[in-house]
PDB file of C-alpha atoms in Angstrom:
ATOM      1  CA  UNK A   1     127.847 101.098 136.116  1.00  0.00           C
ATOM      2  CA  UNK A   2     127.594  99.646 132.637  1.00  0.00           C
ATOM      3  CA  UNK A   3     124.679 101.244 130.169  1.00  0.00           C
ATOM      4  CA  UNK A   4     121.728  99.438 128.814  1.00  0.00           C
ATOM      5  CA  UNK A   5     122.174  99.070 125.236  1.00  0.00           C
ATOM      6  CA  UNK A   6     119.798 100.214 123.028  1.00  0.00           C
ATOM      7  CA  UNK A   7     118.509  99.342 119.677  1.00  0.00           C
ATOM      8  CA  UNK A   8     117.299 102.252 117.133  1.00  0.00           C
ATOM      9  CA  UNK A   9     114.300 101.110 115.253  1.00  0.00           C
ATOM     10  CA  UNK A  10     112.672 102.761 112.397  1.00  0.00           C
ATOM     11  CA  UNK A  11     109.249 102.302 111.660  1.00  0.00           C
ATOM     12  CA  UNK A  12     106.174 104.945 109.706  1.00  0.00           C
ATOM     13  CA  UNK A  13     105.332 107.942 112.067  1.00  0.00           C
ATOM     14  CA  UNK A  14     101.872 108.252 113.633  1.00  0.00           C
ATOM     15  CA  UNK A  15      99.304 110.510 115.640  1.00  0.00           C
ATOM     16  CA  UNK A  16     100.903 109.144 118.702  1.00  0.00           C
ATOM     17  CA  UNK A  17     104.523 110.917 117.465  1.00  0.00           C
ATOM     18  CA  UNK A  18     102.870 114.116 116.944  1.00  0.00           C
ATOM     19  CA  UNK A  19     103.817 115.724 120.072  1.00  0.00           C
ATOM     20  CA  UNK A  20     107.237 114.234 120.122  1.00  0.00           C
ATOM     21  CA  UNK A  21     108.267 115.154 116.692  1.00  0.00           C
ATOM     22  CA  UNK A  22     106.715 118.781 117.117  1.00  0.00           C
ATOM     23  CA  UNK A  23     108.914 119.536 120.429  1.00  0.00           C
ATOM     24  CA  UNK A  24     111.819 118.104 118.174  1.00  0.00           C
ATOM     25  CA  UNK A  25     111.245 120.372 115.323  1.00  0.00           C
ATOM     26  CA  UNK A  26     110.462 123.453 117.615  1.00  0.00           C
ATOM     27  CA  UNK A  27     114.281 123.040 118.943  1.00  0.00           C
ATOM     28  CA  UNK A  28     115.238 123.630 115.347  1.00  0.00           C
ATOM     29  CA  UNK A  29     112.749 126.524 114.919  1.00  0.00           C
ATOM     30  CA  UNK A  30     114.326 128.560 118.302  1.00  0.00           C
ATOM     31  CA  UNK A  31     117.667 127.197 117.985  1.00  0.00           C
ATOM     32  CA  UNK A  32     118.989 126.776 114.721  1.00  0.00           C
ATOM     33  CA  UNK A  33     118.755 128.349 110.832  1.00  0.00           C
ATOM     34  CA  UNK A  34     118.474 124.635 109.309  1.00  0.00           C
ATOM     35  CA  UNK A  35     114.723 125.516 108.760  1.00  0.00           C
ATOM     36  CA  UNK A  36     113.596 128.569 107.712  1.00  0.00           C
ATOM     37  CA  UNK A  37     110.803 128.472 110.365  1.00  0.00           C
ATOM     38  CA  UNK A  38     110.512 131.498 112.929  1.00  0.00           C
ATOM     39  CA  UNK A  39     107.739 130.745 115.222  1.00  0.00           C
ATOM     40  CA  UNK A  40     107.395 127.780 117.296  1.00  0.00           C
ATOM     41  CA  UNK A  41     104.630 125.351 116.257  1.00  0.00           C
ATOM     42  CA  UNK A  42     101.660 124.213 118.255  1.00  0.00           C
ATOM     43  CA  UNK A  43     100.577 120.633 118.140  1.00  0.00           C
ATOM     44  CA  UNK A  44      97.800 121.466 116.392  1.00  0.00           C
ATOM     45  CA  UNK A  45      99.348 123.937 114.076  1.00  0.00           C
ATOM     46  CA  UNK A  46     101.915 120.533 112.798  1.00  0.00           C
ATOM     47  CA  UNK A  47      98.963 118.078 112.598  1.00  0.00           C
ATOM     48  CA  UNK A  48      98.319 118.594 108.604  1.00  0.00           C
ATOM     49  CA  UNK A  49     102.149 118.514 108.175  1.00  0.00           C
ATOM     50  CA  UNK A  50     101.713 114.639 109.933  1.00  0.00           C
ATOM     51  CA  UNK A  51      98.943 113.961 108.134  1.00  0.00           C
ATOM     52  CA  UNK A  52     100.285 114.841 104.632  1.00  0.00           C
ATOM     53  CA  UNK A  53     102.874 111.835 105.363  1.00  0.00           C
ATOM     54  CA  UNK A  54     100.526 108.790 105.447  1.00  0.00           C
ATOM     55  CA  UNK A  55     101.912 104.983 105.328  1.00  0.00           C
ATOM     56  CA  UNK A  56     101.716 104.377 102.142  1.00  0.00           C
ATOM     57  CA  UNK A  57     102.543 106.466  98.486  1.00  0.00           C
ATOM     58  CA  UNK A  58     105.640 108.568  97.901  1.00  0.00           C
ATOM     59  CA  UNK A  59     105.384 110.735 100.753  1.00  0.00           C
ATOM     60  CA  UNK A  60     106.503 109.501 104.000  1.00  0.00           C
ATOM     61  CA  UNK A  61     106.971 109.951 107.416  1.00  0.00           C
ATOM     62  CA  UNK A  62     109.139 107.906 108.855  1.00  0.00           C
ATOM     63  CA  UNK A  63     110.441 107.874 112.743  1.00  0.00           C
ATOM     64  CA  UNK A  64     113.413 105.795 114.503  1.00  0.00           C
ATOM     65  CA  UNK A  65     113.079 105.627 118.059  1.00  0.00           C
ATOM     66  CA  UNK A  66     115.208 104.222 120.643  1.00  0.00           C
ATOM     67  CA  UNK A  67     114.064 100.633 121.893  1.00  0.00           C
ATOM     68  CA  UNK A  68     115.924  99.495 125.183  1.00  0.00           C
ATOM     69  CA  UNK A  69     112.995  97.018 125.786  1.00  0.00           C
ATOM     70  CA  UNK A  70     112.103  95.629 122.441  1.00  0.00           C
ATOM     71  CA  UNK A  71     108.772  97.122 122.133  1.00  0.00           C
ATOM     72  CA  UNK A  72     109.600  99.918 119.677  1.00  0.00           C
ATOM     73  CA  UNK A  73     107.923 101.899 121.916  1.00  0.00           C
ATOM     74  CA  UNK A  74     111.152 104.357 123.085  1.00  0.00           C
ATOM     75  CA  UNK A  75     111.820 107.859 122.488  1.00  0.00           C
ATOM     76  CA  UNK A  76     112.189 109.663 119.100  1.00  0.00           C
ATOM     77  CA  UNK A  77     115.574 110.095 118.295  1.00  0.00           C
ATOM     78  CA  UNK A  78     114.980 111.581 114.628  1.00  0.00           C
ATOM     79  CA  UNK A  79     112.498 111.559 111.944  1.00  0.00           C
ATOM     80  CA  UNK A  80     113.030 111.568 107.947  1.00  0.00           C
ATOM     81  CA  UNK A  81     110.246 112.578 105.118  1.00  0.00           C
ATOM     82  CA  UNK A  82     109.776 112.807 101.702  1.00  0.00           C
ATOM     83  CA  UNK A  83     107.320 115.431 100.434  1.00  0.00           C
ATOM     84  CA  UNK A  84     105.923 117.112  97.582  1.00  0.00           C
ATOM     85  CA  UNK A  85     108.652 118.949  96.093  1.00  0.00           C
ATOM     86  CA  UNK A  86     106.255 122.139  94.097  1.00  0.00           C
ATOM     87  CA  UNK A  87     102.875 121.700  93.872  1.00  0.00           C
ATOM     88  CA  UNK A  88     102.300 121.499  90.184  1.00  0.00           C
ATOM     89  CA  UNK A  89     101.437 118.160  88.286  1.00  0.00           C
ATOM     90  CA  UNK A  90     104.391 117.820  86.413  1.00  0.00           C
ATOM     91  CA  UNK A  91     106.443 117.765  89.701  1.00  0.00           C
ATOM     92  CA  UNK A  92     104.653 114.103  90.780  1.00  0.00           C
ATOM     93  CA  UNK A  93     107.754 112.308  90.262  1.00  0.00           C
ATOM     94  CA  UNK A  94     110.017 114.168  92.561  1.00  0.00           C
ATOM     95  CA  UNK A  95     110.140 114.527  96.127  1.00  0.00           C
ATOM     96  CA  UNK A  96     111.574 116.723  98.694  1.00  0.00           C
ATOM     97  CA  UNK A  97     113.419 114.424 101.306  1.00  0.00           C
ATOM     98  CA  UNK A  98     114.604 115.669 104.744  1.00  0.00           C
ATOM     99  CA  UNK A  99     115.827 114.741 107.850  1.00  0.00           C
ATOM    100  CA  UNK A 100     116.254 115.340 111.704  1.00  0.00           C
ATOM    101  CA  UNK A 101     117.612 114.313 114.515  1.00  0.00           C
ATOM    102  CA  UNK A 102     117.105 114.837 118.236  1.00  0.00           C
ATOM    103  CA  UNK A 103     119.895 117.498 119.699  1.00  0.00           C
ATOM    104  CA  UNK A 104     121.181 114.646 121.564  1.00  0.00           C
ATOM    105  CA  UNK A 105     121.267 111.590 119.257  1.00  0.00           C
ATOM    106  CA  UNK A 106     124.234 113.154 116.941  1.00  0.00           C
ATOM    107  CA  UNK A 107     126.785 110.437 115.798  1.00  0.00           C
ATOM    108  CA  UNK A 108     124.780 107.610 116.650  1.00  0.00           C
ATOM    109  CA  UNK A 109     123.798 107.033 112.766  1.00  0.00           C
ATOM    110  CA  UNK A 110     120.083 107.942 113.113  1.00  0.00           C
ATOM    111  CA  UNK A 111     120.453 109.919 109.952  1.00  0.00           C
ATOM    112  CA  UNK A 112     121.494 107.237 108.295  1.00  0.00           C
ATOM    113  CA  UNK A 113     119.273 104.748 109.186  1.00  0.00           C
ATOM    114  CA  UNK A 114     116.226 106.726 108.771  1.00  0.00           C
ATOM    115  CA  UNK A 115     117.557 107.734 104.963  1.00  0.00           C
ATOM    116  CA  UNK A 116     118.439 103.806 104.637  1.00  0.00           C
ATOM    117  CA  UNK A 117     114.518 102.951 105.016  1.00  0.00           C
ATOM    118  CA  UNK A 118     113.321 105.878 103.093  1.00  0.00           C
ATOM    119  CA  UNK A 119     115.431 105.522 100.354  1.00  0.00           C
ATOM    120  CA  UNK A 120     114.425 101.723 100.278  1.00  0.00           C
ATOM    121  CA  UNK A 121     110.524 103.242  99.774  1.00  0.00           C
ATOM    122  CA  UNK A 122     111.394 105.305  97.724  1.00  0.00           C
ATOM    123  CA  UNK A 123     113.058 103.533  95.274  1.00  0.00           C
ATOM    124  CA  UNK A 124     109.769 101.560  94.928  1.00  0.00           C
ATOM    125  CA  UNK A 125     107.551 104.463  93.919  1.00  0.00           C
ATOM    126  CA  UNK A 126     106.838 106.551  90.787  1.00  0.00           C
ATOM    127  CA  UNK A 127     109.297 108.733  91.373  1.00  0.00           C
ATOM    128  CA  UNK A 128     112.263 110.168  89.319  1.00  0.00           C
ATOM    129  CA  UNK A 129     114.219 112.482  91.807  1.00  0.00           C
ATOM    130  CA  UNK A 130     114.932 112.916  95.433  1.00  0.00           C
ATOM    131  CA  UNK A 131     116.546 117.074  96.029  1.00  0.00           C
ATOM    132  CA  UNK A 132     117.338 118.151  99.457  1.00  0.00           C
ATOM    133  CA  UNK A 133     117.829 121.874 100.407  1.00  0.00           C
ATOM    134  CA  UNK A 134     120.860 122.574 103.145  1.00  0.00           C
ATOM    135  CA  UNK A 135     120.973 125.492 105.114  1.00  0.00           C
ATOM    136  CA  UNK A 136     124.938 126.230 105.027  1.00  0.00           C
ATOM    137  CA  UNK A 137     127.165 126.432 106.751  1.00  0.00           C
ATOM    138  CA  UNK A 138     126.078 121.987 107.850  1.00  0.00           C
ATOM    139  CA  UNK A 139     128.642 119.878 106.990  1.00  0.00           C
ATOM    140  CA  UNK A 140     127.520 117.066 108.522  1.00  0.00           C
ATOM    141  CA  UNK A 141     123.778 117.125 106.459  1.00  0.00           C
ATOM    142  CA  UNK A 142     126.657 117.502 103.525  1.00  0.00           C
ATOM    143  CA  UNK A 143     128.152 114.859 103.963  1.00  0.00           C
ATOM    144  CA  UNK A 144     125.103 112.711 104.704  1.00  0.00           C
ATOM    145  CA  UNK A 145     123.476 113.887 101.653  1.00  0.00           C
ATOM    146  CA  UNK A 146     126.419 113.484 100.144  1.00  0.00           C
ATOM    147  CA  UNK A 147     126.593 109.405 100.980  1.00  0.00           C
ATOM    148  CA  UNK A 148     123.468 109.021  99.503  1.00  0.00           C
ATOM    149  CA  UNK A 149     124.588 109.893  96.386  1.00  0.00           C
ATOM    150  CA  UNK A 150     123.122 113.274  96.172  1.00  0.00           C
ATOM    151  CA  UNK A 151     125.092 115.737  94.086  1.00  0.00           C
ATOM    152  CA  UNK A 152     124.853 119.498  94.636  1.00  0.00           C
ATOM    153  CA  UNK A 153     122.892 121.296  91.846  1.00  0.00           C
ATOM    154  CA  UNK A 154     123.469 124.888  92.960  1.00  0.00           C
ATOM    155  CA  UNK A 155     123.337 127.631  96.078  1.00  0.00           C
ATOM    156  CA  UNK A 156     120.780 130.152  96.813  1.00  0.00           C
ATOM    157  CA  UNK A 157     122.830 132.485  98.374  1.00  0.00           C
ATOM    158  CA  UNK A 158     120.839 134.490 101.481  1.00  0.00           C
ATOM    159  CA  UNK A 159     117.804 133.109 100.641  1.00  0.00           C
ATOM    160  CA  UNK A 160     116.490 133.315 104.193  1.00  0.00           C
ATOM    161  CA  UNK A 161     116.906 135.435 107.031  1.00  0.00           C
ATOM    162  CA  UNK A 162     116.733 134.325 110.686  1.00  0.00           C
ATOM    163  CA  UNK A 163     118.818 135.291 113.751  1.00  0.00           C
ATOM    164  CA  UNK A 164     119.578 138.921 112.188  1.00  0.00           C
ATOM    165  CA  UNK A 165     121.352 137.313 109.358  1.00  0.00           C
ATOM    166  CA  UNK A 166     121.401 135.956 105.743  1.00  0.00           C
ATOM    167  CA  UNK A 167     122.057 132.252 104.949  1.00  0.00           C
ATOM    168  CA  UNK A 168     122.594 129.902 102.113  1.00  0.00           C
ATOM    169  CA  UNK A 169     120.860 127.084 101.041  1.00  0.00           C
ATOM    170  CA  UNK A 170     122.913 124.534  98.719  1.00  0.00           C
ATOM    171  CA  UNK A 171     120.667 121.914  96.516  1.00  0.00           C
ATOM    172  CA  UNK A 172     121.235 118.666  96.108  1.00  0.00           C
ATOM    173  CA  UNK A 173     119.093 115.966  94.321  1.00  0.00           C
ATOM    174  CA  UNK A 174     119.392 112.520  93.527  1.00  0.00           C
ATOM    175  CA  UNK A 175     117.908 110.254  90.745  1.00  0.00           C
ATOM    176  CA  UNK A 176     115.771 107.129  92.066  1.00  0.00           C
ATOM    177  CA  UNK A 177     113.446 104.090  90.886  1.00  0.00           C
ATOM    178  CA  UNK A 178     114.685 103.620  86.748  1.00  0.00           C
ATOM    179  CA  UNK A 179     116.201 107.094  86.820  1.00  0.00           C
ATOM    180  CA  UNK A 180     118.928 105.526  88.832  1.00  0.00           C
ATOM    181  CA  UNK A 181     121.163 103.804  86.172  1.00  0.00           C
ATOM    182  CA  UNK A 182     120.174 106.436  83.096  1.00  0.00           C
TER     183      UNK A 182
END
């Protein structure tokens, strides 16, 4: 029996993703160290998280979803954001970026795509520098941060502890907007 082919589409994230992306972020809170988290989030609990992301500025929320019919209505395979990276002033012109993808939709170049079309925003706001924080051992968030043209700036070495253990966190950051080419 041949598969239906399916289409990944990336568009902004809404109220209707809410419970979607919070079921996809609790599998990395239970299952993994990539975020620091320890407790499973409510829907309620992650609503000011989606609502710190609105369509337009420098930080974004942005979803790709699978689309067998063409109505970009399909499941959430992964979402990407850019956020605040400390909150003083001086910080506006840099950004936290992350991303994440459903356990399932690994080597299908969600990642990519979702970085693609925030990067693409991103370069058209007032903003000087993208960093990214890695919970290590990931090699494959490495090496997507890594094609992006992030460099790594430094480890925190067992910054966090989850799962009875101590982990890393490498930095990486990357220059955007006029900050690219000087």
């Amino acid at each position: 029996m041949a598969s239906r082919r399916t289409e990944v589409q990336v568009r902004p994230g809404g109220e209707q993703d809410l419970h979607e992306l919070t079921d996809l972020y609790n599998h990395y809170v239970r299952e993994t160290p990539i975020t620091f988290d320890t407790e499973p989030f409510t829907v309620e609990q992650r609503r000011p998280w989606l609502l710190s992301h609105p369509e337009d500025g420098p930080h974004r929320l942005l979803v790709a979803v699978e689309d067998a019919s063409g109505s970009g209505g399909g499941r959430i395979l992964g979402y990407a954001t850019s956020s605040p990276f400390r909150p003083k002033p001086a910080y506006a012109t840099s950004a936290e970026v992350t991303v994440y993808c459903a356990p399932d939709a690994g080597g299908r170049g969600v990642g990519t795509r979702l970085y693609t079309e925030l990067f693409r925003i991103l370069e058209t706001q007032d903003l000087r520098r993208a960093y990214a924080g890695v919970t290590l051992p990931n090699a494959a968030s490495v090496r997507l941060h890594e094609r992006f043209g992030f460099g790594r700036v430094g480890t925190f070495h067992e910054a966090g502890r989850k799962f009875g253990r101590y982990w890393d966190v490498a930095w990486f950051e990357r220059r955007l907007g006029s900050g690219a080419t000087g």
